[in-house]
CSV table of N, CA and C and ligand atoms in Angstrom, one decimal:
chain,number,residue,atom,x,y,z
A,1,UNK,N,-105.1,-155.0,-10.7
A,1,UNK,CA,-104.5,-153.7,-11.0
A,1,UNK,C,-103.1,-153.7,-10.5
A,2,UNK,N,-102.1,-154.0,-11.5
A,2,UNK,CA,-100.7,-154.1,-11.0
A,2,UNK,C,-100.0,-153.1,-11.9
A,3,UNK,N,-100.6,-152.5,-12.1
A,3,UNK,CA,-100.2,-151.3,-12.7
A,3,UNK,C,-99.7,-150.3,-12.0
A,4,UNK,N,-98.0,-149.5,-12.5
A,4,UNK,CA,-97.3,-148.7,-11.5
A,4,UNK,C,-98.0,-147.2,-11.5
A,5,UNK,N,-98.1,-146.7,-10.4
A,5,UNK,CA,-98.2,-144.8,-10.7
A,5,UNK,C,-97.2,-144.3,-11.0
A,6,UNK,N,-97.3,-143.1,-11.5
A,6,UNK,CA,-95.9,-142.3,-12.1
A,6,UNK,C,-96.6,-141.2,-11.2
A,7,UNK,N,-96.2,-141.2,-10.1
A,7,UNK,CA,-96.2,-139.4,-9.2
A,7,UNK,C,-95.3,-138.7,-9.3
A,8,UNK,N,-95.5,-137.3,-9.9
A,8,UNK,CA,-94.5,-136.2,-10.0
A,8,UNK,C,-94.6,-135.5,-8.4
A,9,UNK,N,-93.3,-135.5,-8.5
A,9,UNK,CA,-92.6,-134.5,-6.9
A,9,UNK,C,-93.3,-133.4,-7.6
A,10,UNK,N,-93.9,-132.4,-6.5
A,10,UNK,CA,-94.4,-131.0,-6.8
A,10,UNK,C,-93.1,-130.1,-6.2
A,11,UNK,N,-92.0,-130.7,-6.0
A,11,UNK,CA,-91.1,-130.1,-5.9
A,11,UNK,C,-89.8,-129.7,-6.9
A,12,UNK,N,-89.7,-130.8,-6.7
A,12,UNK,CA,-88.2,-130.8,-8.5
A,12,UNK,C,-88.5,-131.0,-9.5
A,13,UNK,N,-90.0,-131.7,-9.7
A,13,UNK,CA,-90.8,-132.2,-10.8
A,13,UNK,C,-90.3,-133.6,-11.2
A,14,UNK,N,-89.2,-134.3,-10.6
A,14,UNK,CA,-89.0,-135.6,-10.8
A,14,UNK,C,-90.1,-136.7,-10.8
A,15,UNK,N,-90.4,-137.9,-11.7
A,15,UNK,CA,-90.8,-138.4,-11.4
A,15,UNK,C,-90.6,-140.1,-11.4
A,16,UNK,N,-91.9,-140.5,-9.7
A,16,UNK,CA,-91.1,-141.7,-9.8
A,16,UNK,C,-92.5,-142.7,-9.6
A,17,UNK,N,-91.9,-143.7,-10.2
A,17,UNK,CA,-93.2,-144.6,-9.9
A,17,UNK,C,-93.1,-145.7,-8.9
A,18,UNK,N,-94.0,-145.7,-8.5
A,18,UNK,CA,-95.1,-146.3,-6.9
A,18,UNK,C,-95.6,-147.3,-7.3
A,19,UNK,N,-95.2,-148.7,-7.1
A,19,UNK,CA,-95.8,-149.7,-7.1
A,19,UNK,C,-97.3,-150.0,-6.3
A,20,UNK,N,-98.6,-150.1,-6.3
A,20,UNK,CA,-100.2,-149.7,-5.8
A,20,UNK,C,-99.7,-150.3,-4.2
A,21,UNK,N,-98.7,-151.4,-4.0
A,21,UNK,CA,-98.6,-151.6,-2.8
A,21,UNK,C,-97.8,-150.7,-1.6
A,22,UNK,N,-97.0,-149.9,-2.4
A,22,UNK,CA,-96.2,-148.9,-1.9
A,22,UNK,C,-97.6,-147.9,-1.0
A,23,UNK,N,-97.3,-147.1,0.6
A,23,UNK,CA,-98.1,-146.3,1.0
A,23,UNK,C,-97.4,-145.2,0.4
A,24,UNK,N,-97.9,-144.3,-0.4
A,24,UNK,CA,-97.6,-143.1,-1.2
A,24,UNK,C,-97.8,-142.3,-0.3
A,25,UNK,N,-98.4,-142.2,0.9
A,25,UNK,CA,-98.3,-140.6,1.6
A,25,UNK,C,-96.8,-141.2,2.8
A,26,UNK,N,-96.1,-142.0,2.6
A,26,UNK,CA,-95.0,-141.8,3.1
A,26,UNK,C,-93.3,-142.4,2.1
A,27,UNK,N,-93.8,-142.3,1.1
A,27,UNK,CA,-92.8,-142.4,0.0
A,27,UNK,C,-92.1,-141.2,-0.3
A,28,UNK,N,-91.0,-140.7,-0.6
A,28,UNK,CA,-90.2,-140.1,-0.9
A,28,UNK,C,-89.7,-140.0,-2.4
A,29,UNK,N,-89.6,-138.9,-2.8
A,29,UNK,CA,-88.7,-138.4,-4.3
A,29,UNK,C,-87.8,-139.3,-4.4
A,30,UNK,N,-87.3,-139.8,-5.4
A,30,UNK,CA,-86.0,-140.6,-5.7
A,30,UNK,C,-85.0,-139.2,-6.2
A,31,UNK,N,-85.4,-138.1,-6.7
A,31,UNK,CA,-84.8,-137.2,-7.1
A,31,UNK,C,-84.3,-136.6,-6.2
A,32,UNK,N,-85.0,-135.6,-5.2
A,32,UNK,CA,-84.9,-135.1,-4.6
A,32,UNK,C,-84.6,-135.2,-2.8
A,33,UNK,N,-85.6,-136.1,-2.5
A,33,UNK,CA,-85.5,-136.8,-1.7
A,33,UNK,C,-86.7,-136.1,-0.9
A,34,UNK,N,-87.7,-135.7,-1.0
A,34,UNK,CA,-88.6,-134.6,-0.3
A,34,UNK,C,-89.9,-135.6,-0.5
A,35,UNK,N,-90.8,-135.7,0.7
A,35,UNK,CA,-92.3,-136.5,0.6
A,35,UNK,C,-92.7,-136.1,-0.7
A,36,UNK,N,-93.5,-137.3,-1.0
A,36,UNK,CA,-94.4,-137.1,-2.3
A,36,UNK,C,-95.4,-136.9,-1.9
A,37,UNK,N,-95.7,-136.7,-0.9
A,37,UNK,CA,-97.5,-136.3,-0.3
A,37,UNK,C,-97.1,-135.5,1.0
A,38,UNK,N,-97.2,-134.0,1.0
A,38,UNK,CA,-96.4,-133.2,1.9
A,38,UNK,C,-97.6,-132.9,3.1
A,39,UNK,N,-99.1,-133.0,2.4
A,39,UNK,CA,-100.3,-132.4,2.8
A,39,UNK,C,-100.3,-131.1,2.6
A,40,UNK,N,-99.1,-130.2,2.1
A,40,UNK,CA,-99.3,-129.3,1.7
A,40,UNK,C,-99.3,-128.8,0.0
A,41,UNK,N,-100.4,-128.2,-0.4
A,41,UNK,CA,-100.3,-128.3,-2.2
A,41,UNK,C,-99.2,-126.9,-2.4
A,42,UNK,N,-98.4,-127.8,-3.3
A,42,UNK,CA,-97.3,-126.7,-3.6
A,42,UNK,C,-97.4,-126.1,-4.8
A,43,UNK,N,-96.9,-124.5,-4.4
A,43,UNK,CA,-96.9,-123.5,-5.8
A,43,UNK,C,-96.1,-123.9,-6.6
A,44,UNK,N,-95.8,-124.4,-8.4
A,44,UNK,CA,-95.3,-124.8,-8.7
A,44,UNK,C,-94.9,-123.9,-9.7
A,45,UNK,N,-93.7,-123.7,-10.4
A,45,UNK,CA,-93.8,-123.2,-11.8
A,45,UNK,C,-94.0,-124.1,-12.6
A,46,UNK,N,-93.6,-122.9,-14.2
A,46,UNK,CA,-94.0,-123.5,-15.5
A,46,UNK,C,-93.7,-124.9,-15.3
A,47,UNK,N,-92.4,-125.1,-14.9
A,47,UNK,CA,-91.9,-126.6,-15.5
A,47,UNK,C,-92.5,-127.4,-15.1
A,48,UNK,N,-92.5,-127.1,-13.4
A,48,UNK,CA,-93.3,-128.9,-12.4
A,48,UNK,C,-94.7,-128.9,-13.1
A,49,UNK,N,-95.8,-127.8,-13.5
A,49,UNK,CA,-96.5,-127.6,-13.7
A,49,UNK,C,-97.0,-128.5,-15.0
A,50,UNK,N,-96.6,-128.0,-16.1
A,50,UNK,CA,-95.9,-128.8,-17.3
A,50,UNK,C,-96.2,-130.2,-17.0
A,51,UNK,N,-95.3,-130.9,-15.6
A,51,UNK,CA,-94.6,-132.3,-15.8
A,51,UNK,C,-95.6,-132.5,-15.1
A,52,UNK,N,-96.6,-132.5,-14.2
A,52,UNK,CA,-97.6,-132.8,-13.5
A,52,UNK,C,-98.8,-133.5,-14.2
A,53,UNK,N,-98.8,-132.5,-15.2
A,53,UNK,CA,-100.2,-132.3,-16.3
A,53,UNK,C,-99.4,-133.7,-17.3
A,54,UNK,N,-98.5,-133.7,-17.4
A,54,UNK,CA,-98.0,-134.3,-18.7
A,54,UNK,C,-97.7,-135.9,-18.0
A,55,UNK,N,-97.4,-135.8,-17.3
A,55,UNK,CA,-96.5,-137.2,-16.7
A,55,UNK,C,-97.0,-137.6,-15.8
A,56,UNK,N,-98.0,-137.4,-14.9
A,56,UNK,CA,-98.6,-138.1,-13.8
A,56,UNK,C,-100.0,-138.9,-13.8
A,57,UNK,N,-99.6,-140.0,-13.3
A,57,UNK,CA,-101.1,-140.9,-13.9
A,57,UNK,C,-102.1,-140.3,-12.4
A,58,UNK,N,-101.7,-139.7,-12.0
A,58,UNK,CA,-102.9,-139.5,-10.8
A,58,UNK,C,-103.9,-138.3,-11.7
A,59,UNK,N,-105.2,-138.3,-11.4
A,59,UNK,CA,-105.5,-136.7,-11.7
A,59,UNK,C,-105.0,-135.3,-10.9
A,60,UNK,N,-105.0,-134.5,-11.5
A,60,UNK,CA,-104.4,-133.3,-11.1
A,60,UNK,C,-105.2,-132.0,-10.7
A,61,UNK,N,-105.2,-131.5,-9.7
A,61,UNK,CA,-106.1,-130.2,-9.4
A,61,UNK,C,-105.2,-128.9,-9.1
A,62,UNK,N,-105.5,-128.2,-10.1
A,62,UNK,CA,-104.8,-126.6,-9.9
A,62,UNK,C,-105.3,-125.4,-9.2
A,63,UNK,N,-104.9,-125.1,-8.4
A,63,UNK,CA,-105.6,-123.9,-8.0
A,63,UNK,C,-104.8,-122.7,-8.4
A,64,UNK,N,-105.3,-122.1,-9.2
A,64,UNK,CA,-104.9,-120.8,-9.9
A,64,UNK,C,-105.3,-119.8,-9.1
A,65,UNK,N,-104.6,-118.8,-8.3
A,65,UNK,CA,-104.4,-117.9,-7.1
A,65,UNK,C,-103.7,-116.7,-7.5
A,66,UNK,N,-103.5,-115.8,-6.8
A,66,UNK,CA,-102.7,-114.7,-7.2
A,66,UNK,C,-102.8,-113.9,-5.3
A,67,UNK,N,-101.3,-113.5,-5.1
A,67,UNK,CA,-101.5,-112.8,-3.3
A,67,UNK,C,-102.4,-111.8,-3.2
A,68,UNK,N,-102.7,-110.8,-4.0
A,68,UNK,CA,-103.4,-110.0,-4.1
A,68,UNK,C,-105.1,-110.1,-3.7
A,69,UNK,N,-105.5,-111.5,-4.1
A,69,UNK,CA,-107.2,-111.7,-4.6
A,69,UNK,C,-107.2,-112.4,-3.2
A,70,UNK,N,-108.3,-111.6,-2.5
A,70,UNK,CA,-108.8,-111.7,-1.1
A,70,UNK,C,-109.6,-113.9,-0.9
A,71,UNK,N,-110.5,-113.6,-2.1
A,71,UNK,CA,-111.2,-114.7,-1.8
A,71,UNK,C,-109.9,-116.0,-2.4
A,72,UNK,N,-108.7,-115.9,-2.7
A,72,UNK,CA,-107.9,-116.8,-3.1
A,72,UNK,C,-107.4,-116.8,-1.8
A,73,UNK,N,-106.8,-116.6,-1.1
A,73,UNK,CA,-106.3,-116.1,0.4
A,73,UNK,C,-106.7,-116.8,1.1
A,74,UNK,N,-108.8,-116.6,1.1
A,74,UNK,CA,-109.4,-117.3,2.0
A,74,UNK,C,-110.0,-119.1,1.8
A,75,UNK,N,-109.6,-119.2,0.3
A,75,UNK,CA,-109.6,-120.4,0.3
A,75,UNK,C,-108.7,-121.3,0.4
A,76,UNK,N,-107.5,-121.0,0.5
A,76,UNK,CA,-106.3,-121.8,1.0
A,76,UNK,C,-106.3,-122.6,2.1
A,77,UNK,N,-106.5,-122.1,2.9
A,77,UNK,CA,-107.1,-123.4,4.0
A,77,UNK,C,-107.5,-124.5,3.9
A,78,UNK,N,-108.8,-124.1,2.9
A,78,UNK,CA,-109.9,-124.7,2.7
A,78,UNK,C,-109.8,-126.1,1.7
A,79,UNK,N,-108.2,-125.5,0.6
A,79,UNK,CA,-107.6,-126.2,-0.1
A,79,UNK,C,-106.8,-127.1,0.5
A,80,UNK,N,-106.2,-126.6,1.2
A,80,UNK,CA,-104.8,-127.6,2.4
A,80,UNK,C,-105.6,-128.6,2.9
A,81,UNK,N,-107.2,-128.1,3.6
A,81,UNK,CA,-107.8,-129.0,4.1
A,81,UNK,C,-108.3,-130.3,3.1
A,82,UNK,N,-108.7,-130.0,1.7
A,82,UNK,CA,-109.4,-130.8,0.6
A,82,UNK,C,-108.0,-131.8,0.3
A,83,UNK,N,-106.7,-131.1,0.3
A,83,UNK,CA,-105.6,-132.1,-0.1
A,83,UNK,C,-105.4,-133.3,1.0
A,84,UNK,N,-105.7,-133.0,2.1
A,84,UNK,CA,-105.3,-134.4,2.8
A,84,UNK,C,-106.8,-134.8,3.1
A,85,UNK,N,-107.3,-134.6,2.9
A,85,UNK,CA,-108.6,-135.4,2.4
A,85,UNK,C,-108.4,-136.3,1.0
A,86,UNK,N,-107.9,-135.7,-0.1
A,86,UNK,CA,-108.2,-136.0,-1.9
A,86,UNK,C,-107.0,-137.1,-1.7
A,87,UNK,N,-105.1,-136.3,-1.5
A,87,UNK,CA,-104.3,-137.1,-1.9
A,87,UNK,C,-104.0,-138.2,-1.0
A,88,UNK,N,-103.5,-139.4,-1.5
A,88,UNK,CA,-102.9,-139.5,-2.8
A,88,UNK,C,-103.4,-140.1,-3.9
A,89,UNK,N,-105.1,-140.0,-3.9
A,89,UNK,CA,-105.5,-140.8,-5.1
A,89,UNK,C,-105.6,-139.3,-5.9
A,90,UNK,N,-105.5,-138.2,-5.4
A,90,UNK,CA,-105.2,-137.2,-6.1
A,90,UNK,C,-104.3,-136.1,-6.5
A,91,UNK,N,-103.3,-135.4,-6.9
A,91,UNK,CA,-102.6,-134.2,-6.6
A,91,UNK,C,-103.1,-133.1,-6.9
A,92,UNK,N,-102.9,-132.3,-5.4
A,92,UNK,CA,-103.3,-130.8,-5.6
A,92,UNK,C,-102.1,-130.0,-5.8
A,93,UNK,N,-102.0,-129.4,-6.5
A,93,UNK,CA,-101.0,-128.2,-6.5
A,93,UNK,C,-101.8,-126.6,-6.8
A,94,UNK,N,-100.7,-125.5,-6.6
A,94,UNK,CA,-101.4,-124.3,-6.6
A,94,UNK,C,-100.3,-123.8,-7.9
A,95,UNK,N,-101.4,-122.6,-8.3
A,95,UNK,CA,-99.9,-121.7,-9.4
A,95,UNK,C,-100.3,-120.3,-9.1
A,96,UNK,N,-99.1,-119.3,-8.7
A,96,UNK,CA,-99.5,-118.0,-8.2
A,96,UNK,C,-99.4,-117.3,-10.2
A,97,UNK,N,-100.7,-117.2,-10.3
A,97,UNK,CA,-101.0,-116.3,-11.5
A,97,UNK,C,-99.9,-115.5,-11.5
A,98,UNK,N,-99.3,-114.7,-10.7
A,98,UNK,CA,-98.6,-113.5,-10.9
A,98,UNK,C,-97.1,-113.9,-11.8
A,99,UNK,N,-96.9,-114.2,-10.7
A,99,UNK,CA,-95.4,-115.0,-10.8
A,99,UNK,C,-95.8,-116.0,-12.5
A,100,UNK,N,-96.4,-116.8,-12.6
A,100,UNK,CA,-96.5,-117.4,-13.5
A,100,UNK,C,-98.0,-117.3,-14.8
A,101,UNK,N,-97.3,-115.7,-15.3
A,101,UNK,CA,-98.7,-115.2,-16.1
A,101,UNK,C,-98.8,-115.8,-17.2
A,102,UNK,N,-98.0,-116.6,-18.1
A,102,UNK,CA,-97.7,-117.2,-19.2
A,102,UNK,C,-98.5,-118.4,-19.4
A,103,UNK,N,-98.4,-119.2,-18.2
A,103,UNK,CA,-99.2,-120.5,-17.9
A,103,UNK,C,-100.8,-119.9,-17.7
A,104,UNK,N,-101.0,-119.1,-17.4
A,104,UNK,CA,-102.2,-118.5,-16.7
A,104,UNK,C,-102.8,-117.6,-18.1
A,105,UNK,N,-102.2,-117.5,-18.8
A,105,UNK,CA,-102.7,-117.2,-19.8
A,105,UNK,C,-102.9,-118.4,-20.8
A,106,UNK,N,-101.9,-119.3,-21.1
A,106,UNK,CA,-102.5,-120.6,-21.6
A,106,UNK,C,-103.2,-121.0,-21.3
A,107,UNK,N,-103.7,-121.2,-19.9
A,107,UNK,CA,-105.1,-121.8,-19.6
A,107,UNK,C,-106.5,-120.9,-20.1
A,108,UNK,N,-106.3,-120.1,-19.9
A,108,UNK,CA,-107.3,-118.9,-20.2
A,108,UNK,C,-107.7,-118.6,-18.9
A,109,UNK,N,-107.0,-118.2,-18.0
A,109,UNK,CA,-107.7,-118.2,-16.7
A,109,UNK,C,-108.5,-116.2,-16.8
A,110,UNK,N,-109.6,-116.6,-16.3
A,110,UNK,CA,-110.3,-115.3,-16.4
A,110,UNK,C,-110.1,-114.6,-15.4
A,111,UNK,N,-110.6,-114.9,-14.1
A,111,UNK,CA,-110.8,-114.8,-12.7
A,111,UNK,C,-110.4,-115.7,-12.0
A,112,UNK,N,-109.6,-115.2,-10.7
A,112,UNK,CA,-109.0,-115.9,-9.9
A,112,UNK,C,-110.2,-115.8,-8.7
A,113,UNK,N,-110.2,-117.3,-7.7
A,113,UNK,CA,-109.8,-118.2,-8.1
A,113,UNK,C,-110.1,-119.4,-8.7
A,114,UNK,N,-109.4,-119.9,-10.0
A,114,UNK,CA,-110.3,-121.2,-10.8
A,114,UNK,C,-109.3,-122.3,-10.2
A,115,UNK,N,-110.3,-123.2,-10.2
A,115,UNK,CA,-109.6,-124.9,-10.3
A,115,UNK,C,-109.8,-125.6,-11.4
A,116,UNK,N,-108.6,-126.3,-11.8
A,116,UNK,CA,-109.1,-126.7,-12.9
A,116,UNK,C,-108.6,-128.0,-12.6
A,117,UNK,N,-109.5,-129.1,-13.0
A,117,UNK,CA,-108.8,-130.7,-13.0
A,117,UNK,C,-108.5,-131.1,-14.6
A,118,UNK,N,-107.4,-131.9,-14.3
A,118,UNK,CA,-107.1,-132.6,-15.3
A,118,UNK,C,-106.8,-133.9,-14.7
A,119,UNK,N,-107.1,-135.2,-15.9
A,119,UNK,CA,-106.6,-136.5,-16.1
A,119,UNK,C,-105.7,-136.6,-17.4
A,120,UNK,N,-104.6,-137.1,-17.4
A,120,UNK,CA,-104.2,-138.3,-18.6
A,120,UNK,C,-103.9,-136.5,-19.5
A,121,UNK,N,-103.1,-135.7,-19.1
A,121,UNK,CA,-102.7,-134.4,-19.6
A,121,UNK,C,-104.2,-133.4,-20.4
A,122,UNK,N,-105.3,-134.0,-19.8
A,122,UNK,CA,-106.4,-133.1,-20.4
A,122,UNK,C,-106.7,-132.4,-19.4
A,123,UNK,N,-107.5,-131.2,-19.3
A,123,UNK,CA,-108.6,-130.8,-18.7
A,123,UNK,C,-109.8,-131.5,-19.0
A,124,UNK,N,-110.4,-131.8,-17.5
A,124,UNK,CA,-112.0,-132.2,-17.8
A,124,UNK,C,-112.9,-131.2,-17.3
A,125,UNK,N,-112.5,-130.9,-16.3
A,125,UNK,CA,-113.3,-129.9,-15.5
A,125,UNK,C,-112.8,-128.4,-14.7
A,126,UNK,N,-113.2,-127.3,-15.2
A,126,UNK,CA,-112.8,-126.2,-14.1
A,126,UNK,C,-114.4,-125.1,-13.3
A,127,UNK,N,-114.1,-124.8,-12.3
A,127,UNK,CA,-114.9,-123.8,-11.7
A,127,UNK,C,-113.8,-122.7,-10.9
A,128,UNK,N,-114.7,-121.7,-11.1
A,128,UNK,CA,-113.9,-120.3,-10.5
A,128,UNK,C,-114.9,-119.9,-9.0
A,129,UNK,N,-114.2,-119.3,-8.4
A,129,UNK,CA,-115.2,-118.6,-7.2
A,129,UNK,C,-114.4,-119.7,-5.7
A,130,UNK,N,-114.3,-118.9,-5.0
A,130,UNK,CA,-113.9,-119.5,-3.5
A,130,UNK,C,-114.8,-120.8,-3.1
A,131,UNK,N,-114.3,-121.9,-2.2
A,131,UNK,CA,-115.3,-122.3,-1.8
A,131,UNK,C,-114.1,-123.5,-0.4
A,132,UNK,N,-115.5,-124.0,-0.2
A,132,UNK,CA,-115.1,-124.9,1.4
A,132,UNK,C,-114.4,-126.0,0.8
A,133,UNK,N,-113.6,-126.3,2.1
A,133,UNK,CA,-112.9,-127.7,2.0
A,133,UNK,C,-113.6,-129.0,1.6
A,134,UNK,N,-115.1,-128.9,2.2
A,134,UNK,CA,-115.9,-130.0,1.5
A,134,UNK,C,-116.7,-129.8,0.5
A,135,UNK,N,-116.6,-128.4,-0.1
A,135,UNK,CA,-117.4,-128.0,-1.7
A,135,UNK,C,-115.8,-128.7,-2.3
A,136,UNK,N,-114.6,-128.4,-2.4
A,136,UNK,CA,-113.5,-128.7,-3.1
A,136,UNK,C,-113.7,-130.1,-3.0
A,137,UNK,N,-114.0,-131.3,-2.2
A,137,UNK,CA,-113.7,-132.4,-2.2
A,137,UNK,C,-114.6,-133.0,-2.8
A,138,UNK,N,-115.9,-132.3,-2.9
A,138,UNK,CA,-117.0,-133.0,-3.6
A,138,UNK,C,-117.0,-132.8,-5.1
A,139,UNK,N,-116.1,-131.4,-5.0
A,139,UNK,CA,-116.6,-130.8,-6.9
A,139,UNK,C,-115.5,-132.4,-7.4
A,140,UNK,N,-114.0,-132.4,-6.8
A,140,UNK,CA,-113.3,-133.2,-7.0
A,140,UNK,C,-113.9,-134.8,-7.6
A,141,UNK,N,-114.3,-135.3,-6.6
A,141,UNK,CA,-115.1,-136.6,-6.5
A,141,UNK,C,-116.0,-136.5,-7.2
A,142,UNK,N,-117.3,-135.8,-7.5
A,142,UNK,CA,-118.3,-136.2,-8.3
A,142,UNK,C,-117.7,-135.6,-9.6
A,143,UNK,N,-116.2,-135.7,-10.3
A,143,UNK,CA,-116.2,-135.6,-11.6
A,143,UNK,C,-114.7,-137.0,-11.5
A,144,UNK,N,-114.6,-137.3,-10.3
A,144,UNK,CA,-113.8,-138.5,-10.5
A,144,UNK,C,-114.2,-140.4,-9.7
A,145,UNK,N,-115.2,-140.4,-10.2
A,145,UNK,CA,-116.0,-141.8,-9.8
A,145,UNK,C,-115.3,-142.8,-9.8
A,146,UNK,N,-114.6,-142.9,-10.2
A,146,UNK,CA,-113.4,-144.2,-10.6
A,146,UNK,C,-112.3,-144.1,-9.3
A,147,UNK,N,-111.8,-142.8,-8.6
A,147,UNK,CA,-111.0,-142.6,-8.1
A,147,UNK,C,-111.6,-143.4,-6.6
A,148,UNK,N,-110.6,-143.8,-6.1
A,148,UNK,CA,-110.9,-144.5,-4.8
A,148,UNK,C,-111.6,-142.9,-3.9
A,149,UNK,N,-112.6,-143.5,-2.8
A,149,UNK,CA,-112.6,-141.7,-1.8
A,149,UNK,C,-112.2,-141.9,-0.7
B,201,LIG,ZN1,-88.5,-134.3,-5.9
């Protein structure tokens, strides 16, 4: 497997590719210059959003949130915690429904809060409803077997 990753910054959306021997949780943006693996999943708009789903060979997990929804609130932690557990064989990022209702309606989001994974620009899998740092890491993993854990 000498095959390169293409990891999108969840910050400027630039992306750069990672040779498998590169350590990606201390690699940096070529664009930007900001960690590619912050341990923290960033709110992204439409665009990074967009380029994440479109251009990143890792798979992708979204947490669709909104400030308002109590149980979105309480699962953030729980999310922060699942990201440095998951990345870098995974990227988590969040999208605040509010701010970005356009995206949030393309997906069909019903109820907040849903996760939804994608590989290779598809959705494979989503669930809604709060949950723990190790319910997130498991729903993650038992729909990505291939991924290193
Ligand atoms: Zn960047």
């Amino acid at each position: 497997m000498a095959q390169q990753h293409l990891v999108v910054c969840s910050k400027c959306g630039g992306v750069n590719r990672l040779p498998p021997s590169r350590n990606a949780m201390e690699a940096k943006c070529g664009k930007c210059g900001n960690r590619l693996f912050s341990g923290h999943p960033e709110d992204v708009d439409a665009a990074i959003f967009d380029h994440q789903i479109a251009r990143s060979s890792l798979p992708v997990v979204v947490d669709v949130w909104a400030p308002w929804c109590g149980p979105c609130k309480m699962m953030g932690p729980a999310y922060e915690a699942a990201a440095s557990e998951l990345e870098p064989h995974v990227r988590l990022i969040k999208l605040n429904s509010d701010n970005e209702q356009a995206v949030a309606a393309r997906l069909g989001i019903r109820g907040i809060p849903t996760m939804i994974l994608f590989r290779g620009g598809r959705e494979i899998a989503r669930t809604s409803g709060a949950m723990t740092a190790g319910q997130i890491v498991r729903w993650v993993r038992d729909r990505l077997p291939t991924v290193a854990a």
